[in-house]
CSV table of C-alpha atoms and ligand atoms in Angstrom, one decimal:
chain,number,residue,atom,x,y,z
A,68,MET,CA,-92.8,105.3,-11.3
A,69,ALA,CA,-93.3,106.0,-14.6
A,70,GLN,CA,-92.1,102.9,-17.2
A,71,LYS,CA,-88.3,103.3,-18.4
A,72,ARG,CA,-88.2,103.1,-22.4
A,73,ALA,CA,-84.5,101.7,-23.2
A,74,LEU,CA,-83.3,101.6,-26.9
A,75,ILE,CA,-80.6,99.2,-27.8
A,76,THR,CA,-78.9,99.3,-31.1
A,77,GLY,CA,-77.1,95.9,-32.1
A,78,VAL,CA,-79.8,94.0,-30.0
A,79,SER,CA,-80.3,91.0,-31.9
A,80,GLY,CA,-76.1,90.6,-31.2
A,81,GLN,CA,-74.4,88.7,-28.1
A,82,ASP,CA,-74.4,91.8,-25.9
A,83,GLY,CA,-77.9,93.4,-27.2
A,84,SER,CA,-79.5,90.4,-26.4
A,85,TYR,CA,-78.6,89.7,-23.1
A,86,LEU,CA,-79.4,93.5,-22.1
A,87,ALA,CA,-82.8,93.2,-23.7
A,88,GLU,CA,-83.6,90.0,-21.4
A,89,LEU,CA,-81.9,92.5,-18.2
A,90,LEU,CA,-84.1,95.4,-18.9
A,91,LEU,CA,-87.3,93.3,-19.9
A,92,ASP,CA,-86.5,92.2,-16.0
A,93,LYS,CA,-86.2,95.2,-15.0
A,94,GLY,CA,-89.4,96.1,-16.3
A,95,TYR,CA,-88.5,98.4,-19.1
A,96,GLU,CA,-90.0,99.1,-22.7
A,97,VAL,CA,-87.5,97.6,-24.8
A,98,HIS,CA,-86.7,98.9,-28.0
A,99,GLY,CA,-84.3,97.6,-30.8
A,100,LEU,CA,-82.8,99.0,-33.9
A,101,VAL,CA,-81.9,96.1,-36.5
A,102,ARG,CA,-81.1,96.1,-39.7
A,103,ARG,CA,-84.7,95.4,-42.1
A,104,ALA,CA,-83.0,91.7,-43.1
A,105,ALA,CA,-82.7,90.5,-39.6
A,106,MET,CA,-86.4,91.5,-39.5
A,107,GLU,CA,-87.4,89.7,-42.4
A,108,ALA,CA,-85.2,86.4,-41.6
A,109,PRO,CA,-85.6,86.3,-38.1
A,110,GLY,CA,-85.1,82.7,-37.6
A,111,GLU,CA,-81.8,83.6,-39.0
A,112,ARG,CA,-80.3,86.1,-38.1
A,113,SER,CA,-81.8,86.8,-34.5
A,114,GLU,CA,-81.6,83.6,-32.5
A,115,ASN,CA,-80.2,85.3,-29.8
A,116,LEU,CA,-83.6,87.3,-29.2
A,117,VAL,CA,-85.7,83.7,-29.1
A,118,ASN,CA,-86.7,84.6,-25.5
A,119,CYS,CA,-87.5,87.6,-25.8
A,120,ARG,CA,-88.2,88.6,-29.2
A,121,HIS,CA,-92.4,89.0,-28.9
A,122,ARG,CA,-91.8,91.5,-26.0
A,123,LEU,CA,-89.5,94.0,-28.1
A,124,ASN,CA,-90.4,96.1,-30.4
A,125,LEU,CA,-87.8,96.1,-33.1
A,126,HIS,CA,-87.1,99.3,-35.6
A,127,PRO,CA,-85.8,98.1,-38.9
A,128,GLY,CA,-83.2,100.9,-40.0
A,129,SER,CA,-79.6,101.3,-40.7
A,130,LEU,CA,-76.7,103.1,-38.3
A,131,GLU,CA,-75.3,104.5,-41.3
A,132,SER,CA,-78.2,106.3,-42.5
A,133,TYR,CA,-79.1,110.0,-40.5
A,134,PRO,CA,-82.8,110.2,-41.7
A,135,THR,CA,-83.2,106.6,-39.6
A,136,ILE,CA,-81.7,107.1,-36.7
A,137,TYR,CA,-83.4,110.5,-36.2
A,138,ARG,CA,-86.6,109.1,-36.9
A,139,THR,CA,-86.0,106.4,-34.4
A,140,ILE,CA,-85.3,108.3,-31.8
A,141,ALA,CA,-87.9,110.8,-32.3
A,142,THR,CA,-90.4,108.0,-32.3
A,143,VAL,CA,-89.1,106.0,-29.6
A,144,LYS,CA,-87.4,109.0,-27.0
A,145,PRO,CA,-85.9,107.0,-25.0
A,146,ASP,CA,-84.9,107.7,-21.5
A,147,GLU,CA,-81.8,105.6,-22.1
A,148,CYS,CA,-80.1,104.1,-25.2
A,149,TYR,CA,-77.1,101.4,-25.1
A,150,HIS,CA,-74.8,102.2,-28.5
A,151,LEU,CA,-73.6,98.4,-29.2
A,152,ALA,CA,-73.9,97.9,-33.3
A,153,ALA,CA,-70.2,98.6,-34.8
A,154,GLN,CA,-68.6,96.4,-37.2
A,155,SER,CA,-67.1,94.5,-34.4
A,156,PHE,CA,-64.2,91.9,-36.4
A,157,VAL,CA,-61.0,93.0,-35.3
A,158,SER,CA,-58.8,93.3,-38.9
A,159,TYR,CA,-55.1,94.5,-38.8
A,160,GLU,CA,-55.3,94.0,-42.5
A,161,PHE,CA,-57.3,97.6,-43.2
A,162,ASP,CA,-59.1,95.4,-45.4
A,163,ASP,CA,-62.2,96.9,-44.5
A,164,GLU,CA,-61.5,100.2,-43.3
A,165,PHE,CA,-63.6,102.5,-45.3
A,166,GLN,CA,-66.8,100.7,-44.4
A,167,THR,CA,-65.5,99.6,-40.4
A,168,LEU,CA,-65.1,103.5,-39.8
A,169,ASN,CA,-67.6,105.1,-41.6
A,170,THR,CA,-70.6,102.6,-39.9
A,171,ASN,CA,-68.8,103.0,-36.7
A,172,ILE,CA,-68.4,106.0,-35.8
A,173,ASN,CA,-71.5,108.2,-37.8
A,174,GLY,CA,-73.5,105.7,-36.1
A,175,THR,CA,-72.2,107.1,-32.7
A,176,HIS,CA,-72.2,110.4,-34.7
A,177,PHE,CA,-75.8,109.8,-36.2
A,178,LEU,CA,-77.0,108.9,-32.1
A,179,LEU,CA,-75.6,111.6,-30.1
A,180,SER,CA,-76.7,114.3,-32.3
A,181,ALA,CA,-80.0,113.3,-32.3
A,182,ILE,CA,-79.7,112.5,-28.8
A,183,LYS,CA,-79.1,116.4,-28.0
A,184,ASP,CA,-81.5,117.5,-30.2
A,185,LEU,CA,-84.5,115.6,-29.4
A,186,VAL,CA,-84.4,113.6,-26.1
A,187,PRO,CA,-81.3,115.6,-24.5
A,188,ASN,CA,-82.3,113.9,-21.5
A,189,CYS,CA,-81.5,110.6,-22.2
A,190,ARG,CA,-78.7,108.7,-20.7
A,191,PHE,CA,-76.5,107.0,-23.7
A,192,TYR,CA,-73.6,104.1,-23.2
A,193,MET,CA,-70.9,103.8,-26.2
A,194,ALA,CA,-69.5,100.3,-26.5
A,195,GLY,CA,-65.9,101.3,-26.4
A,196,SER,CA,-63.4,98.3,-26.4
A,197,SER,CA,-59.8,97.4,-25.1
A,198,GLU,CA,-59.0,97.1,-28.6
A,199,MET,CA,-58.6,101.3,-28.1
A,200,PHE,CA,-55.4,100.9,-26.0
A,201,GLY,CA,-53.9,98.7,-28.6
A,202,HIS,CA,-50.1,98.7,-28.2
A,203,ALA,CA,-50.1,99.8,-24.4
A,204,GLU,CA,-48.0,101.6,-22.9
A,205,GLU,CA,-48.8,99.8,-19.6
A,206,SER,CA,-50.4,96.5,-18.3
A,207,PRO,CA,-52.9,96.4,-16.8
A,208,GLN,CA,-55.0,98.5,-18.6
A,209,LYS,CA,-57.2,101.1,-16.5
A,210,GLU,CA,-59.4,104.3,-17.4
A,211,THR,CA,-56.3,107.1,-17.8
A,212,THR,CA,-54.3,104.9,-19.9
A,213,ARG,CA,-53.6,106.6,-23.0
A,214,PHE,CA,-54.6,104.8,-26.2
A,215,ARG,CA,-53.0,103.7,-28.7
A,216,PRO,CA,-55.3,101.7,-31.1
A,217,ARG,CA,-54.1,99.3,-34.1
A,218,SER,CA,-56.6,98.8,-35.8
A,219,VAL,CA,-58.7,100.1,-37.9
A,220,TYR,CA,-62.1,99.0,-35.1
A,221,GLY,CA,-60.0,100.1,-32.7
A,222,ILE,CA,-59.2,103.5,-34.1
A,223,SER,CA,-62.9,103.8,-34.8
A,224,LYS,CA,-63.5,103.3,-31.4
A,225,VAL,CA,-61.3,105.3,-29.5
A,226,ALA,CA,-63.2,108.2,-32.3
A,227,SER,CA,-66.6,107.2,-31.0
A,228,PHE,CA,-65.2,107.5,-27.2
A,229,GLU,CA,-64.0,110.8,-28.3
A,230,LEU,CA,-67.3,111.6,-29.7
A,231,THR,CA,-69.2,110.5,-26.6
A,232,ARG,CA,-66.5,112.4,-24.2
A,233,ASN,CA,-67.4,115.8,-26.1
A,234,TYR,CA,-70.7,115.3,-26.5
A,235,ARG,CA,-71.1,114.9,-22.4
A,236,GLU,CA,-69.0,117.9,-21.7
A,237,GLN,CA,-70.0,120.3,-24.9
A,238,TYR,CA,-73.9,119.2,-24.5
A,239,LYS,CA,-74.2,117.7,-20.8
A,240,LEU,CA,-75.4,115.5,-22.1
A,241,HIS,CA,-75.2,111.8,-19.7
A,242,ALA,CA,-73.0,110.1,-22.1
A,243,SER,CA,-70.7,107.5,-20.7
A,244,SER,CA,-68.5,104.8,-22.4
A,245,GLY,CA,-67.6,101.4,-21.4
A,246,ILE,CA,-64.2,100.2,-22.5
A,247,LEU,CA,-65.0,96.4,-22.6
A,248,PHE,CA,-62.5,93.7,-22.9
A,249,ASN,CA,-63.2,90.6,-24.2
A,250,HIS,CA,-67.0,88.8,-22.9
A,251,GLU,CA,-67.9,85.7,-24.8
A,252,SER,CA,-71.0,83.4,-24.0
A,253,PRO,CA,-73.0,80.5,-25.4
A,254,ARG,CA,-74.3,83.8,-27.9
A,255,ARG,CA,-70.8,84.3,-29.4
A,256,GLY,CA,-70.2,85.0,-33.3
A,257,ARG,CA,-68.5,81.9,-34.5
A,258,GLU,CA,-66.1,84.2,-35.7
A,259,PHE,CA,-64.5,84.9,-32.7
A,260,VAL,CA,-62.2,82.9,-31.3
A,261,THR,CA,-63.6,81.3,-28.5
A,262,ARG,CA,-66.6,80.3,-30.6
A,263,LYS,CA,-65.0,79.0,-32.7
A,264,ILE,CA,-63.3,76.4,-30.7
A,265,THR,CA,-66.1,75.2,-28.8
A,266,ASN,CA,-68.7,75.2,-32.0
A,267,ALA,CA,-65.3,73.0,-33.5
A,268,VAL,CA,-65.4,70.8,-30.3
A,269,ALA,CA,-69.3,70.0,-31.2
A,270,ARG,CA,-69.1,69.4,-34.8
A,271,ILE,CA,-65.6,67.5,-34.5
A,272,LEU,CA,-68.3,65.3,-31.3
A,273,ALA,CA,-70.8,65.0,-34.2
A,274,GLY,CA,-68.9,63.5,-36.4
A,275,GLN,CA,-69.2,66.9,-38.9
A,276,ALA,CA,-65.5,68.2,-38.8
A,277,ASN,CA,-62.4,66.7,-38.1
A,278,GLU,CA,-59.6,69.4,-37.6
A,279,LEU,CA,-60.0,73.9,-35.8
A,280,ARG,CA,-57.9,76.0,-38.3
A,281,LEU,CA,-56.5,78.8,-35.8
A,282,GLY,CA,-54.3,81.4,-35.6
A,283,ASN,CA,-51.6,82.2,-33.1
A,284,LEU,CA,-52.4,80.2,-29.7
A,285,ASP,CA,-49.7,82.1,-27.5
A,286,ALA,CA,-51.6,84.8,-28.1
A,287,ARG,CA,-53.5,85.7,-24.7
A,288,ARG,CA,-56.5,87.6,-23.8
A,289,ASP,CA,-58.8,88.8,-21.1
A,290,TRP,CA,-61.8,87.1,-21.2
A,291,GLY,CA,-65.1,87.9,-18.8
A,292,TYR,CA,-68.9,87.0,-19.1
A,293,ALA,CA,-71.0,88.5,-21.9
A,294,LYS,CA,-73.9,88.6,-19.5
A,295,GLU,CA,-72.0,90.1,-16.5
A,296,TYR,CA,-70.8,92.9,-18.9
A,297,VAL,CA,-74.1,94.2,-19.7
A,298,ARG,CA,-74.9,94.4,-16.3
A,299,ALA,CA,-72.4,96.9,-16.0
A,300,MET,CA,-73.2,99.0,-19.1
A,301,TRP,CA,-76.8,99.0,-17.3
A,302,LEU,CA,-75.2,100.1,-13.8
A,303,MET,CA,-73.3,102.7,-15.9
A,304,LEU,CA,-76.9,104.4,-16.7
A,305,GLN,CA,-78.0,104.6,-13.3
A,306,GLN,CA,-75.1,106.6,-11.4
A,307,ALA,CA,-75.7,110.5,-11.1
A,308,ASP,CA,-73.1,111.4,-13.2
A,309,PRO,CA,-71.6,109.8,-16.4
A,310,GLU,CA,-68.3,108.5,-16.4
A,311,ASP,CA,-66.1,106.0,-18.5
A,312,TYR,CA,-65.1,102.5,-17.4
A,313,VAL,CA,-62.4,99.6,-17.8
A,314,ILE,CA,-64.5,96.4,-17.7
A,315,ALA,CA,-62.3,93.3,-17.3
A,316,THR,CA,-61.4,90.6,-15.0
A,317,GLY,CA,-57.5,91.5,-14.8
A,318,LYS,CA,-57.2,87.6,-15.8
A,319,LEU,CA,-55.5,86.2,-18.7
A,320,HIS,CA,-55.6,83.1,-20.4
A,321,SER,CA,-54.1,82.1,-23.8
A,322,VAL,CA,-55.8,80.8,-27.0
A,323,ARG,CA,-54.2,77.4,-26.4
A,324,ASP,CA,-55.7,77.2,-22.8
A,325,PHE,CA,-58.9,78.0,-24.1
A,326,VAL,CA,-58.3,74.9,-26.5
A,327,GLU,CA,-57.1,72.6,-24.2
A,328,MET,CA,-59.7,73.3,-21.5
A,329,ALA,CA,-62.7,73.3,-24.4
A,330,PHE,CA,-61.5,69.6,-26.0
A,331,ARG,CA,-60.3,68.2,-22.8
A,332,SER,CA,-64.1,68.9,-21.0
A,333,ALA,CA,-64.8,66.7,-24.5
A,334,GLY,CA,-62.9,64.0,-23.9
A,335,LEU,CA,-60.7,65.2,-27.1
A,336,ASP,CA,-57.3,65.4,-27.3
A,337,TRP,CA,-56.5,68.7,-29.0
A,338,GLU,CA,-53.9,67.9,-30.5
A,339,LYS,CA,-55.0,65.3,-32.9
A,340,TYR,CA,-57.7,68.3,-34.5
A,341,VAL,CA,-56.1,71.5,-34.3
A,342,ILE,CA,-53.7,72.6,-37.1
A,343,VAL,CA,-52.0,76.1,-37.0
A,344,ASP,CA,-53.3,78.0,-40.1
A,345,PRO,CA,-50.8,81.6,-40.8
A,346,ASP,CA,-54.1,82.9,-42.3
A,347,PHE,CA,-55.7,83.3,-39.1
A,348,TYR,CA,-52.1,84.6,-38.0
A,349,ARG,CA,-53.0,88.8,-36.7
A,350,PRO,CA,-49.6,91.0,-35.9
A,351,SER,CA,-48.1,90.0,-32.3
A,352,GLU,CA,-49.0,91.8,-29.6
A,353,LYS,CA,-46.2,93.8,-27.1
A,354,THR,CA,-47.9,94.5,-24.6
A,355,PRO,CA,-51.0,91.4,-22.9
A,356,LEU,CA,-54.4,93.8,-23.3
A,357,VAL,CA,-55.7,92.8,-19.8
A,358,GLY,CA,-58.0,95.2,-17.7
A,359,CYS,CA,-57.8,96.5,-14.5
A,360,SER,CA,-61.6,97.3,-13.6
A,361,GLU,CA,-60.9,98.5,-9.6
A,362,LYS,CA,-62.9,101.8,-11.0
A,363,ALA,CA,-66.1,100.0,-11.5
A,364,SER,CA,-66.0,98.0,-8.8
A,365,LYS,CA,-65.7,101.2,-6.4
A,366,HIS,CA,-68.5,103.2,-8.1
A,367,LEU,CA,-70.7,100.6,-9.5
A,368,GLY,CA,-70.2,97.6,-7.1
A,369,TRP,CA,-69.2,95.7,-10.5
A,370,PHE,CA,-67.0,92.7,-10.2
A,371,PRO,CA,-66.3,90.0,-12.6
A,372,GLU,CA,-68.2,86.3,-10.9
A,373,SER,CA,-67.7,83.3,-13.5
A,374,THR,CA,-64.4,81.8,-13.7
A,375,PHE,CA,-62.9,80.7,-17.2
A,376,GLU,CA,-63.1,77.4,-16.6
A,377,GLN,CA,-67.5,77.9,-16.1
A,378,ILE,CA,-67.4,80.4,-19.3
A,379,VAL,CA,-65.5,77.3,-21.5
A,380,SER,CA,-67.5,74.9,-20.3
A,381,GLU,CA,-71.0,76.9,-20.8
A,382,MET,CA,-70.1,77.3,-23.8
A,383,VAL,CA,-69.1,73.8,-25.3
A,384,HIS,CA,-71.6,72.4,-23.6
A,385,ALA,CA,-74.1,75.3,-25.4
A,386,ASP,CA,-72.7,74.0,-28.6
A,387,CYS,CA,-73.2,70.5,-27.9
A,388,LYS,CA,-76.9,71.0,-26.8
A,389,ARG,CA,-77.5,73.1,-29.9
A,390,ILE,CA,-75.8,70.7,-32.5
A,391,GLY,CA,-77.9,67.8,-31.0
A,392,VAL,CA,-74.6,65.6,-29.3
A,393,GLN,CA,-73.9,64.3,-26.4
A,394,GLY,CA,-72.0,67.1,-24.4
A,395,PRO,CA,-69.9,66.3,-21.4
A,396,ALA,CA,-71.0,64.9,-18.5
B,12,F7E,O1,-59.5,87.1,-31.0
B,12,F7E,C1,-56.2,85.2,-31.8
B,12,F7E,C2,-56.8,86.2,-32.0
B,12,F7E,O2,-61.4,87.6,-32.6
B,12,F7E,C3,-58.7,86.5,-30.0
B,12,F7E,C4,-64.0,91.8,-30.6
B,12,F7E,O3,-65.4,90.9,-29.4
B,12,F7E,O4,-62.9,91.5,-28.1
B,12,F7E,C5,-62.7,90.9,-29.9
B,12,F7E,O5,-61.5,90.8,-30.7
B,12,F7E,C6,-58.3,86.2,-29.9
B,12,F7E,C7,-56.9,87.4,-30.8
B,12,F7E,O6,-61.7,88.6,-30.5
B,12,F7E,C8,-57.5,82.7,-34.1
B,12,F7E,O7,-55.6,86.8,-32.8
B,12,F7E,C9,-56.0,83.3,-32.7
B,12,F7E,O8,-55.6,87.5,-30.0
B,12,F7E,O9,-62.0,86.2,-30.6
B,12,F7E,P1,-61.3,86.9,-30.8
B,12,F7E,P2,-60.7,90.3,-30.4
B,12,F7E,O10,-60.0,90.4,-31.6
B,12,F7E,O11,-59.8,90.0,-29.4
B,12,F7E,C10,-63.0,93.2,-28.3
B,12,F7E,C11,-62.6,93.0,-27.1
B,12,F7E,C12,-63.9,94.0,-29.0
B,12,F7E,O12,-63.9,95.0,-28.7
B,12,F7E,C13,-64.1,93.1,-30.5
B,12,F7E,O13,-65.3,93.9,-31.0
B,12,F7E,O14,-57.5,84.9,-30.5
B,12,F7E,N1,-56.9,84.2,-32.5
B,12,F7E,N2,-56.3,82.2,-33.7
B,12,F7E,C14,-58.1,83.9,-33.2
B,12,F7E,N3,-58.6,85.0,-33.1
B,12,F7E,C15,-60.2,84.5,-34.5
B,12,F7E,N4,-61.3,85.1,-34.5
B,12,F7E,N5,-59.8,83.1,-35.2
B,12,F7E,C16,-58.7,82.4,-35.1
B,12,F7E,O15,-58.3,81.5,-35.5
């Protein structure tokens, strides 16, 4: 059988790098679209790719440019395209609204359009998000739950979801969206709360910090393990028919739970270090975002495996190792 070619947008991010490793292990030829700046300064921006960069074909380009996307698809001619790149930090302030909407929606649209014209048999994955549910009317959320996004990011993902569905129905593309709930790992960006916490624990242990400022400690999330979530993406594209799937653990934990566990695992009393700072508050959620991934279990044979405790522990250990401080036993 001919070697399969995959193109990943956002390849240097948490999910992109785990997915690249998974596909390389499966014998794929893997291509990645990266910003030129990331290619010029690989150490700084592509630390997630240290294990596999030498086995990847990287293409510099911006999602905001249709000519770049068109050229990349024409050059790579992928069998599978995983669209993970996005402006992904959730802002409720609508401050970066133009850029978030433009990049996220156009990026998806450019890719779908180029695939339709150049490689219509290419299978396409769009990284959707639980933020699409926003003020959800039911809990847990599943594929049939109505979208009521309340962040610009969520709105951009709903638009991308609808574009993907439309190309699937109108142009018969094998195009699927994963509606992924929060998923974490040592490769998570430090602006997201889990990594912000584990990075702070390591820095406090190393004597480099003495406080951690956080927003709402009672905010709750459905946190899974990123490595398992990228496997679900791959599984979606191996199905005979394209469909949309919720990927989640179905379990809720609060930011406080995460804080307590991370600090305790390092022998620290969190209350001595954590300061609640209104600057990091977001409007409270009426319905907690927690997903039901029964469809994925039934159709894809996908189940979440790592526990909350295992995820917290791996992240604390990894940050301690990176900073060079003795971590928990
Ligand atoms: O916030 C609360 C915050 O920024 C998690 C992205 O991957 O998952 C991610 O979005 C929770 C929220 O992730 C702080 O209010 C409290 O309730 O880690 P986060 P997110 O916004 O859920 C979804 C599924 C995506 O698709 C996104 O791309 O934690 N929280 N205090 C805080 N959050 C942050 N960042 N910083 C705080 O100090």
